[in-house]
Short mmCIF file of C-alpha atoms in Angstrom, two decimals:
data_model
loop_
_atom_site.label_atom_id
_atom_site.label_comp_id
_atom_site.label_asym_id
_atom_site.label_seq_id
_atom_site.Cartn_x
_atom_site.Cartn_y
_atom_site.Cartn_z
CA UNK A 147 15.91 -44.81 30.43
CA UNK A 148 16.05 -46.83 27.25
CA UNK A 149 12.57 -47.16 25.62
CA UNK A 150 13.33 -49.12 22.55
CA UNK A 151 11.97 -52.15 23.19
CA UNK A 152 8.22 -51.43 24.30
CA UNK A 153 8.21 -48.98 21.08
CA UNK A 154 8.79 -52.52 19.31
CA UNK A 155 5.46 -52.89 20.47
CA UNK A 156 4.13 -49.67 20.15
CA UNK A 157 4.79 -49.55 16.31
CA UNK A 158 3.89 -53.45 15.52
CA UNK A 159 -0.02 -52.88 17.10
CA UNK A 160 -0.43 -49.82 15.45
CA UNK A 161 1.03 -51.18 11.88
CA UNK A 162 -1.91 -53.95 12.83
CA UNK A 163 -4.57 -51.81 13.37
CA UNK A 164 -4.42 -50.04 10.10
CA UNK A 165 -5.23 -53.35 8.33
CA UNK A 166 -7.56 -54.28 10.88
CA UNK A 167 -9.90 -50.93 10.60
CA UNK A 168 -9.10 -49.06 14.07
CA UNK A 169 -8.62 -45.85 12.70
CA UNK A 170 -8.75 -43.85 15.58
CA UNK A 171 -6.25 -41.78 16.89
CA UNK A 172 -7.12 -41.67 20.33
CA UNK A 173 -6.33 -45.81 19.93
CA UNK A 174 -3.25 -45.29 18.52
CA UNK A 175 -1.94 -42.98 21.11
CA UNK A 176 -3.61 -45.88 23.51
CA UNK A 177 -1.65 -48.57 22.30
CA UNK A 178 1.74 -46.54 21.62
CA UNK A 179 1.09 -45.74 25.49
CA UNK A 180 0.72 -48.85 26.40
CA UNK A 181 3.92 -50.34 24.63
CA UNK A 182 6.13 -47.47 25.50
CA UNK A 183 5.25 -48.13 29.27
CA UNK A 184 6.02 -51.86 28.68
CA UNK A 185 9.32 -51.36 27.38
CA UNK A 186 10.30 -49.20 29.51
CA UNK A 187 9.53 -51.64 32.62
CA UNK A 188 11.21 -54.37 30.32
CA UNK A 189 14.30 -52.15 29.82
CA UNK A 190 14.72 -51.70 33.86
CA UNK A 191 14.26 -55.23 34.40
CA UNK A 192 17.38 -56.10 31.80
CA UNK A 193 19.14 -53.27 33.88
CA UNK A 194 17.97 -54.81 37.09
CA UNK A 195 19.29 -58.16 35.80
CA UNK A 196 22.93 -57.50 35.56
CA UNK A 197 22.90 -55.48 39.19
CA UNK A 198 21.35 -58.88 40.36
CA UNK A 199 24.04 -61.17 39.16
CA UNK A 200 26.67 -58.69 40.04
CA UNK A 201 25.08 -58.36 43.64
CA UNK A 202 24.91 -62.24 43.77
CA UNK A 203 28.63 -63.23 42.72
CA UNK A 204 29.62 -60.50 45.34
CA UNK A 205 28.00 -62.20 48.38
CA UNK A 206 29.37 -65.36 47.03
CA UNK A 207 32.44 -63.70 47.34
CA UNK A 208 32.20 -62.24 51.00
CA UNK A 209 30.28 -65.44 51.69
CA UNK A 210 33.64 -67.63 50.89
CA UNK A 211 35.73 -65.22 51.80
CA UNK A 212 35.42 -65.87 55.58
CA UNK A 213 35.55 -69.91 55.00
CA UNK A 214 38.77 -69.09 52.82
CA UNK A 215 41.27 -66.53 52.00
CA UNK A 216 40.40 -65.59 48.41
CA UNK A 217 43.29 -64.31 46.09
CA UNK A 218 43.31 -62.27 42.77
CA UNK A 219 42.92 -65.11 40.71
CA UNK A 220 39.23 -66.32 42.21
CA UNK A 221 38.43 -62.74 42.00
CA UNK A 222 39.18 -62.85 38.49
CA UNK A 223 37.60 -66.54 37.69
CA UNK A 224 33.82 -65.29 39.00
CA UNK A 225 34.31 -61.33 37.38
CA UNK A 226 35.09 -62.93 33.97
CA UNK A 227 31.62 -64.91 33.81
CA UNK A 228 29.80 -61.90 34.91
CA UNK A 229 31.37 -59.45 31.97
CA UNK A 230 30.04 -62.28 29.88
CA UNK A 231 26.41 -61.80 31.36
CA UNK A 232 26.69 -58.33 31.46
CA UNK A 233 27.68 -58.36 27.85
CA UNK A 234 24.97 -60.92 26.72
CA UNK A 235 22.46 -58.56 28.25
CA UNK A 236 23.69 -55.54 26.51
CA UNK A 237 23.42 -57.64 23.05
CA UNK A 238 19.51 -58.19 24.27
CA UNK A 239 18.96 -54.61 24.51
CA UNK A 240 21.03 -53.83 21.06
CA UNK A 241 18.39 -56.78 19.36
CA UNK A 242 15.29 -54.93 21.40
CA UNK A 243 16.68 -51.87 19.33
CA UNK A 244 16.95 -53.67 16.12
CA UNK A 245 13.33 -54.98 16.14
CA UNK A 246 12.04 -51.49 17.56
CA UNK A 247 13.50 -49.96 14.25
CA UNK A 248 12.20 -52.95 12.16
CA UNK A 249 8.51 -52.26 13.14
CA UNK A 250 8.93 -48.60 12.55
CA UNK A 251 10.08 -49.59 9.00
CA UNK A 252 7.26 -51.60 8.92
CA UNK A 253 4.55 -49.19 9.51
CA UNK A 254 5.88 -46.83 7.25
CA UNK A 255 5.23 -49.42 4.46
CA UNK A 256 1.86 -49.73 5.88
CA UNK A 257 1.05 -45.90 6.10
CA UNK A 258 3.48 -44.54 3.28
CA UNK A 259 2.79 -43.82 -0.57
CA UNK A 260 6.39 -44.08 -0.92
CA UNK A 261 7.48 -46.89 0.86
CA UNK A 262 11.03 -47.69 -1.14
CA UNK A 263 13.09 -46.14 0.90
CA UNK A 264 11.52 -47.91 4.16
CA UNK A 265 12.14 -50.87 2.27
CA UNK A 266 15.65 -50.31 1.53
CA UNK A 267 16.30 -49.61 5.21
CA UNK A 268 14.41 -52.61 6.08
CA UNK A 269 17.53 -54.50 4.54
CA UNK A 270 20.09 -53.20 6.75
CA UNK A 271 18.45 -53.43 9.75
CA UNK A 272 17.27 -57.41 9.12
CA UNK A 273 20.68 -57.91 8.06
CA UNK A 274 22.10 -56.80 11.35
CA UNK A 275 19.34 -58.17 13.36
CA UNK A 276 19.96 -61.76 12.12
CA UNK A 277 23.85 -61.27 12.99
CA UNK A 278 23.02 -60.34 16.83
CA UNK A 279 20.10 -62.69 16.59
CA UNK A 280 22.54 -65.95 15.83
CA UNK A 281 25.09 -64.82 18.56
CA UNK A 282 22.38 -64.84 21.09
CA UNK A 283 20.90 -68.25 20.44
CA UNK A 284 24.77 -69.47 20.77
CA UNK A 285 24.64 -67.35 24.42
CA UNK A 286 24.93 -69.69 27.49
CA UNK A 287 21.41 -68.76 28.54
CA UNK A 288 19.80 -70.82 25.34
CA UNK A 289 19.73 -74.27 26.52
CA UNK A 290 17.64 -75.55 24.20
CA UNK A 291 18.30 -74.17 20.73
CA UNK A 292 15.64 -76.57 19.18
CA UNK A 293 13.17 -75.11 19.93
CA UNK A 294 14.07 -72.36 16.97
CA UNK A 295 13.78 -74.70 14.32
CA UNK A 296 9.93 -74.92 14.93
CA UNK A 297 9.61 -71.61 13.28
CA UNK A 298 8.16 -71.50 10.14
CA UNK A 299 7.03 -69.35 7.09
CA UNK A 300 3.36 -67.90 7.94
CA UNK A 301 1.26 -67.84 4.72
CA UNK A 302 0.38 -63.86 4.35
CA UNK A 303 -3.30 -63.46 4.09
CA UNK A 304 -4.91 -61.96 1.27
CA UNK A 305 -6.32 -58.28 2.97
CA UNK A 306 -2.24 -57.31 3.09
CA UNK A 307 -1.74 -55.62 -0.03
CA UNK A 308 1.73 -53.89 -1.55
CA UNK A 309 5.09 -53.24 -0.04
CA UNK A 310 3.93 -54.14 3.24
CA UNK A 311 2.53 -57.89 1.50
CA UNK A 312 6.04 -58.04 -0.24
CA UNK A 313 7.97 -57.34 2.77
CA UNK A 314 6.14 -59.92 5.31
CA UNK A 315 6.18 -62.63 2.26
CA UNK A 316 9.65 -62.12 2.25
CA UNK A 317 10.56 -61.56 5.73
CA UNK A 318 8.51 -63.24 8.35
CA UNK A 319 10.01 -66.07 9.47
CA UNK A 320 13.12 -63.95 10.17
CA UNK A 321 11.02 -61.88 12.23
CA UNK A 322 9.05 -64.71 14.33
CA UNK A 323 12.03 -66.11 14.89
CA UNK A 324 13.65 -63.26 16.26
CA UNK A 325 10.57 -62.83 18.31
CA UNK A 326 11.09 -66.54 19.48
CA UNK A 327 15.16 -65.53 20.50
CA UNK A 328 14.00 -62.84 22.41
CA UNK A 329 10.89 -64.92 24.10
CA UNK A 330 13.62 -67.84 25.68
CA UNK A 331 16.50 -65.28 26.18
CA UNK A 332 13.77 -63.46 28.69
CA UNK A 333 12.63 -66.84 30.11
CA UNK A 334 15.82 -68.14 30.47
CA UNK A 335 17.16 -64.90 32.33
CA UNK A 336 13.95 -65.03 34.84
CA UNK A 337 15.63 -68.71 35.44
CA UNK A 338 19.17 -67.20 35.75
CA UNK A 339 17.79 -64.53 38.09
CA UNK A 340 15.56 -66.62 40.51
CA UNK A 341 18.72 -68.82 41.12
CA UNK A 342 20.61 -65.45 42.25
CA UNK A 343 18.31 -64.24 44.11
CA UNK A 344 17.78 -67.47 46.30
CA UNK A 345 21.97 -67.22 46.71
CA UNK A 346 21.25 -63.38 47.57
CA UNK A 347 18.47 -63.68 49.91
CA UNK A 348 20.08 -66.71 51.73
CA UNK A 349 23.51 -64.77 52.01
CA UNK A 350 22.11 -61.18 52.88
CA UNK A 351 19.45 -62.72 55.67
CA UNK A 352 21.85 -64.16 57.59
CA UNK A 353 24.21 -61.24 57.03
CA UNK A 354 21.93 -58.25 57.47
CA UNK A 355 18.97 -59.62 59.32
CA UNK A 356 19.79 -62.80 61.41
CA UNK A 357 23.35 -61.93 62.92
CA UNK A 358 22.26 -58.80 64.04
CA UNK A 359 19.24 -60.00 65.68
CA UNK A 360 21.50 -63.24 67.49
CA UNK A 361 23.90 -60.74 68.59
CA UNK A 362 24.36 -59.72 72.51
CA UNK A 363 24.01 -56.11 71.50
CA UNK A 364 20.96 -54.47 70.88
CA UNK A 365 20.26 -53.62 66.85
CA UNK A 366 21.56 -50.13 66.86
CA UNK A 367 18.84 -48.69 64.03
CA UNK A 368 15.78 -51.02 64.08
CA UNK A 369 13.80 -48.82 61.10
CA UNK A 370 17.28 -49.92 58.90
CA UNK A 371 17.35 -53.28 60.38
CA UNK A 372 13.40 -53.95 59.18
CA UNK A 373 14.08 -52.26 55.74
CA UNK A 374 16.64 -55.02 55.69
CA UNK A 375 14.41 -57.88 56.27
CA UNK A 376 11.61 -56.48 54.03
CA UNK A 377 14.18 -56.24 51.15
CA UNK A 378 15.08 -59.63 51.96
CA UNK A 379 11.72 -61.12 52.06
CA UNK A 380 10.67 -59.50 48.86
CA UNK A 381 13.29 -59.33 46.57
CA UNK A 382 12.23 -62.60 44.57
CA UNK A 383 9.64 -60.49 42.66
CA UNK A 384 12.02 -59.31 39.65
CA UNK A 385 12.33 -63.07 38.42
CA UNK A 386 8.48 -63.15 38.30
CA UNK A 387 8.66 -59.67 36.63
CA UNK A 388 10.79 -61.13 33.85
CA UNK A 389 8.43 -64.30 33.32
CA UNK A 390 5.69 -61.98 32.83
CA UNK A 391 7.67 -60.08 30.37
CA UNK A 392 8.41 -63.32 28.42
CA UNK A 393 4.89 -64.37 28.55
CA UNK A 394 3.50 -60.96 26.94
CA UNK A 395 6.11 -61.31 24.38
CA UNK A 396 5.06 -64.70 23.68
CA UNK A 397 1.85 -63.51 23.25
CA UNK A 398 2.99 -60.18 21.04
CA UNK A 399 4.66 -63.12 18.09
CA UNK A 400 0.94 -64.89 18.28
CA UNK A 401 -0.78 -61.71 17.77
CA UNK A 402 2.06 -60.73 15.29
CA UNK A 403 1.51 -64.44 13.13
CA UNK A 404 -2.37 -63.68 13.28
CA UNK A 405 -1.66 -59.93 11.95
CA UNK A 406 0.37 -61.78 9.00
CA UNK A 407 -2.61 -64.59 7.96
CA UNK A 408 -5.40 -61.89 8.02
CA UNK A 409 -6.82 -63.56 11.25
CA UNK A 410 -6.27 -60.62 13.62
CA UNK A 411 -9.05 -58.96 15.28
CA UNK A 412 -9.47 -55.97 17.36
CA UNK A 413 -10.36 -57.95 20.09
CA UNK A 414 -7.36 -59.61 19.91
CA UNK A 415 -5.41 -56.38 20.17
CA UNK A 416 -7.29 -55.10 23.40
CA UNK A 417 -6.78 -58.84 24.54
CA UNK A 418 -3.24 -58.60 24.02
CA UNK A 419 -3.38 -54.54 25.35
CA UNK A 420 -4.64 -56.18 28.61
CA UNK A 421 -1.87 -58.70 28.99
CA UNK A 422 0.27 -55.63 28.54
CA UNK A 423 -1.59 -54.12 31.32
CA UNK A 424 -1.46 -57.07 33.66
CA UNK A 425 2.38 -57.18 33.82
CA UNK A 426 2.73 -53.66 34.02
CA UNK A 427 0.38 -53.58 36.91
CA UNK A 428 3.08 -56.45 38.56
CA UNK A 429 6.10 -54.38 37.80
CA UNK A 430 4.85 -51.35 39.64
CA UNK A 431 3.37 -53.09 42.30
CA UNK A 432 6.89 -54.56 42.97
CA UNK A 433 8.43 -51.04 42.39
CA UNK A 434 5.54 -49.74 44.95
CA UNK A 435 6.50 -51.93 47.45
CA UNK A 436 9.87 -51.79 47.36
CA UNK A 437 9.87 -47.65 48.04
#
């Protein structure tokens, strides 16, 4: 399982916490816990969202199928939009990877007496983290791409001192906005994946749960036939997951800006560590329940 994109959190809090005086390592290896665990549910949920829209064009598919005779080329017509999705949300996870090696870079400036060499990596990576960036705000699931051009530069307060200064002078806005792309890409697929699922649960009760239950014949394997109808019942859970997920990261580019104008406190870190927490807590309830 891909854990880029919590580590994108992982490295960030700890690059924050050296200008913020935790020096602790039992707090680092807190809050590097903390964000691998989130990206890792984060990374499930992107994998969870292609099987979703997969599962949901292919019950639109049976679904139609028995009011009409489909052919190859309606086969075709639905498969091409979902290579698109599937290939948007493989972009996402290349742009989690981008920003995961960004604040790596970052806290090697922060924690490094040599830091040129983190800063001449620094310059590949932003470079190909603004190309993926710019096709994702152009992806279908932005529908309101003004909402980027509220981003601005953050004035870098005065305790940052150095290459790491240098690099967030020069560098920010890039970064907050990519922060912002990846906020609305994982509030637009929550969106995306509620509508699905209400096409999914509507097709699979009716299929798996009511027609059985109407039939003459007695349901041959009632423990499959309830797993059925509890799957059913429950399944709208991974759209709420992925709100979550967009809400924490919303909350990751605030603490992020504060880090940037000297305003960040270690409260604010456990604050944020707690919203971490919360939708971790939702993600495994939903994976509890579901087993």
């Amino acid at each position: 399982m891909n854990k880029k994109f919590c580590k994108v959190v992982a490295m960030f809090v700890v690059t924050a916490t050296l200008a913020t005086g935790c020096r602790s390592t039992e707090e680092y290896k807190k809050i590097a816990e903390a964000g691998n665990k989130y990206a890792e549910a984060v990374d499930q949920l992107l994998i969870a969202a292609g099987d979703i829209r997969i599962e949901a064009s292919s019950e639109k598919f049976l679904r139609n199928d028995r009011v009409t005779n489909l052919n190859v080329a309606d086969y075709n017509k639905v498969s091409q939009v979902d290579d698109r999705r599937i290939e948007i949300l493989g972009k996402i996870r290349k742009h989690n990877h981008l920003l995961q090696a960004y604040f790596a870079k970052l806290f090697e400036l922060a924690d490094s007496q040599a830091p040129q060499q983190a800063s001449t990596e620094i310059e590949g990576i932003t470079s190909n983290l603004n190309k993926i960036g710019k096709e994702l705000q152009g992806s279908d699931l932005i529908t309101d791409p003004s909402v980027f051009a509220g981003v601005t530069n953050v004035i870098v307060g005065s305790q940052l001192r150095g290459a790491l200064r240098e690099e967030l002078e020069k560098r920010n806005k890039t970064i907050v906005l990519e922060l912002t792309i990846q906020k609305e890409l994982l509030q637009a697929l929550s969106q995306s994946i509620e509508q699905d699922m209400a096409l999914i649960k509507i097709a699979q009760e009716e299929r798996l749960v009511i027609r059985p239950l109407i039939q003459e014949e007695l349901i041959s394997d009632n423990k499959e036939w309830i797993e059925f109808r509890k799957d059913v019942l429950t399944m709208q859970r991974r759209s709420n997951e992925l709100k979550e997920a967009s809400e924490a990261l919303e909350e990751f580019k605030n603490v992020f800006q504060n880090f940037i104008e000297g305003k960040l406190t270690i409260q604010r870190v456990n604050g944020f560590l707690r919203e971490i927490d919360s939708f971790l807590a939702i993600v495994e309830a939903s994976k509890t329940t579901s087993n």
